[in-house]
mmCIF file of C-alpha atoms in Angstrom:
data_model
loop_
_atom_site.group_PDB
_atom_site.id
_atom_site.type_symbol
_atom_site.label_atom_id
_atom_site.label_comp_id
_atom_site.label_asym_id
_atom_site.label_seq_id
_atom_site.Cartn_x
_atom_site.Cartn_y
_atom_site.Cartn_z
ATOM 1 C CA MET A 1 42.205 53.571 -66.836
ATOM 2 C CA LEU A 2 39.186 54.391 -64.210
ATOM 3 C CA THR A 3 36.743 52.179 -64.277
ATOM 4 C CA LEU A 4 33.332 53.208 -63.528
ATOM 5 C CA ARG A 5 29.960 50.752 -62.983
ATOM 6 C CA THR A 6 26.733 52.496 -63.888
ATOM 7 C CA PRO A 7 23.497 51.652 -63.763
ATOM 8 C CA ARG A 8 24.281 51.105 -68.316
ATOM 9 C CA SER A 9 27.198 49.791 -67.831
ATOM 10 C CA PRO A 10 27.006 47.769 -64.481
ATOM 11 C CA ALA A 11 29.746 44.530 -65.770
ATOM 12 C CA PRO A 12 32.246 45.329 -66.940
ATOM 13 C CA GLY A 13 32.138 48.579 -66.476
ATOM 14 C CA GLU A 14 32.523 51.944 -68.552
ATOM 15 C CA ARG A 15 36.480 52.189 -68.701
ATOM 16 C CA ILE A 16 37.687 55.859 -68.766
ATOM 17 C CA SER A 17 41.500 57.072 -69.860
ATOM 18 C CA LEU A 18 42.999 58.995 -67.262
ATOM 19 C CA GLY A 19 44.585 61.420 -70.765
ATOM 20 C CA ARG A 20 40.524 62.409 -71.437
ATOM 21 C CA ILE A 21 40.597 63.768 -67.113
ATOM 22 C CA LYS A 22 41.222 67.929 -67.678
ATOM 23 C CA GLU A 23 41.201 68.537 -64.057
ATOM 24 C CA LEU A 24 41.113 66.229 -61.164
ATOM 25 C CA LYS A 25 41.320 67.765 -57.566
ATOM 26 C CA LEU A 26 40.550 66.618 -53.621
ATOM 27 C CA ALA A 27 37.291 67.430 -51.989
ATOM 28 C CA ASN A 28 37.570 65.168 -49.163
ATOM 29 C CA LEU A 29 39.814 63.767 -46.967
ATOM 30 C CA GLU A 30 38.467 61.689 -44.015
ATOM 31 C CA SER A 31 39.884 58.736 -42.055
ATOM 32 C CA THR A 32 37.800 56.273 -40.286
ATOM 33 C CA ARG A 33 38.553 52.933 -38.107
ATOM 34 C CA SER A 34 36.905 49.955 -39.083
ATOM 35 C CA LEU A 35 36.243 47.999 -35.336
ATOM 36 C CA GLY A 36 37.082 44.215 -36.983
ATOM 37 C CA GLY A 37 40.581 46.216 -38.365
ATOM 38 C CA ALA A 38 40.893 47.191 -35.056
ATOM 39 C CA LEU A 39 40.407 43.517 -33.099
ATOM 40 C CA GLY A 40 42.078 41.942 -35.742
ATOM 41 C CA TRP A 41 45.614 44.448 -35.194
ATOM 42 C CA GLY A 42 44.658 44.029 -31.228
ATOM 43 C CA MET A 43 45.082 40.180 -31.453
ATOM 44 C CA ALA A 44 48.162 40.378 -33.496
ATOM 45 C CA GLY A 45 49.549 42.562 -31.153
ATOM 46 C CA ALA A 46 48.924 40.502 -27.726
ATOM 47 C CA LEU A 47 50.021 37.711 -29.800
ATOM 48 C CA VAL A 48 53.334 39.566 -30.139
ATOM 49 C CA ALA A 49 53.798 41.958 -27.789
ATOM 50 C CA GLY A 50 50.852 40.773 -24.824
ATOM 51 C CA PRO A 51 49.126 43.346 -23.640
ATOM 52 C CA VAL A 52 51.808 46.246 -24.641
ATOM 53 C CA GLY A 53 50.839 44.623 -27.906
ATOM 54 C CA LEU A 54 46.937 44.228 -27.884
ATOM 55 C CA LEU A 55 46.694 48.161 -26.487
ATOM 56 C CA ALA A 56 49.227 49.331 -29.515
ATOM 57 C CA GLY A 57 47.037 47.289 -31.784
ATOM 58 C CA LEU A 58 43.946 48.700 -30.807
ATOM 59 C CA LEU A 59 44.279 52.017 -31.130
ATOM 60 C CA LEU A 60 46.754 51.919 -34.565
ATOM 61 C CA GLY A 61 44.893 48.755 -36.096
ATOM 62 C CA GLY A 62 41.407 49.493 -38.414
ATOM 63 C CA LYS A 63 42.359 52.924 -40.163
ATOM 64 C CA GLU A 64 41.422 53.775 -43.136
ATOM 65 C CA ASP A 65 41.243 56.799 -45.191
ATOM 66 C CA GLU A 66 38.124 57.541 -47.459
ATOM 67 C CA VAL A 67 38.421 60.683 -50.373
ATOM 68 C CA THR A 68 36.041 62.062 -52.330
ATOM 69 C CA PHE A 69 37.553 63.525 -55.327
ATOM 70 C CA LEU A 70 36.076 65.502 -58.137
ATOM 71 C CA ALA A 71 37.436 65.095 -62.067
ATOM 72 C CA THR A 72 36.148 67.373 -65.118
ATOM 73 C CA PHE A 73 36.709 65.536 -68.216
ATOM 74 C CA LYS A 74 38.276 67.336 -71.311
ATOM 75 C CA ASP A 75 34.577 66.634 -73.091
ATOM 76 C CA GLY A 76 33.084 68.631 -70.498
ATOM 77 C CA ARG A 77 31.287 65.718 -68.166
ATOM 78 C CA LYS A 78 32.144 65.507 -64.109
ATOM 79 C CA LEU A 79 32.376 63.165 -61.828
ATOM 80 C CA MET A 80 32.422 63.405 -58.124
ATOM 81 C CA ALA A 81 33.079 59.852 -56.486
ATOM 82 C CA THR A 82 34.714 57.853 -53.366
ATOM 83 C CA THR A 83 37.427 55.563 -53.160
ATOM 84 C CA ASP A 84 40.169 53.988 -50.188
ATOM 85 C CA GLY A 85 43.153 56.462 -49.570
ATOM 86 C CA LYS A 86 45.800 54.007 -51.683
ATOM 87 C CA THR A 87 43.504 54.072 -54.801
ATOM 88 C CA TRP A 88 43.739 57.560 -54.954
ATOM 89 C CA SER A 89 47.386 58.189 -54.519
ATOM 90 C CA ARG A 90 47.513 56.521 -57.224
ATOM 91 C CA ILE A 91 44.959 57.831 -59.580
ATOM 92 C CA ASP A 92 46.497 60.853 -58.298
ATOM 93 C CA ASP A 93 50.040 60.387 -59.434
ATOM 94 C CA THR A 94 49.226 58.341 -62.325
ATOM 95 C CA TRP A 95 47.519 61.185 -63.639
ATOM 96 C CA ARG A 96 49.794 63.953 -62.682
ATOM 97 C CA ARG A 97 52.755 62.386 -64.783
ATOM 98 C CA HIS A 98 50.459 61.899 -67.715
ATOM 99 C CA GLN A 99 50.008 65.693 -67.323
ATOM 100 C CA ARG A 100 53.004 66.368 -67.980
ATOM 101 C CA PRO A 101 54.643 68.264 -70.671
ATOM 102 C CA ALA A 102 57.288 65.530 -72.870
ATOM 103 C CA ALA A 103 60.743 66.929 -72.132
ATOM 104 C CA ALA A 104 62.298 68.584 -75.291
#
């Protein structure tokens, strides 16, 4: 299920079954760095492995994926939305499983 918060339905939001989606495709994938996340990982790395851990934490920490995707519903409506990489993976995997024909 997708839950969309809209002006007409701000809480709890409109719930849309993934089975109502005819087509789902990735529009854009962007990796961003969070300064707070990088600093947090840097401090954790420093505590564990000293200066080398600090550097590794700063370089590797705080990376986040932002995904924009397009969904076309069976009723003709279309949706463009942005979410994080983990949520996109769950949506895409679940939708693809629903699209497979049942084994006879």
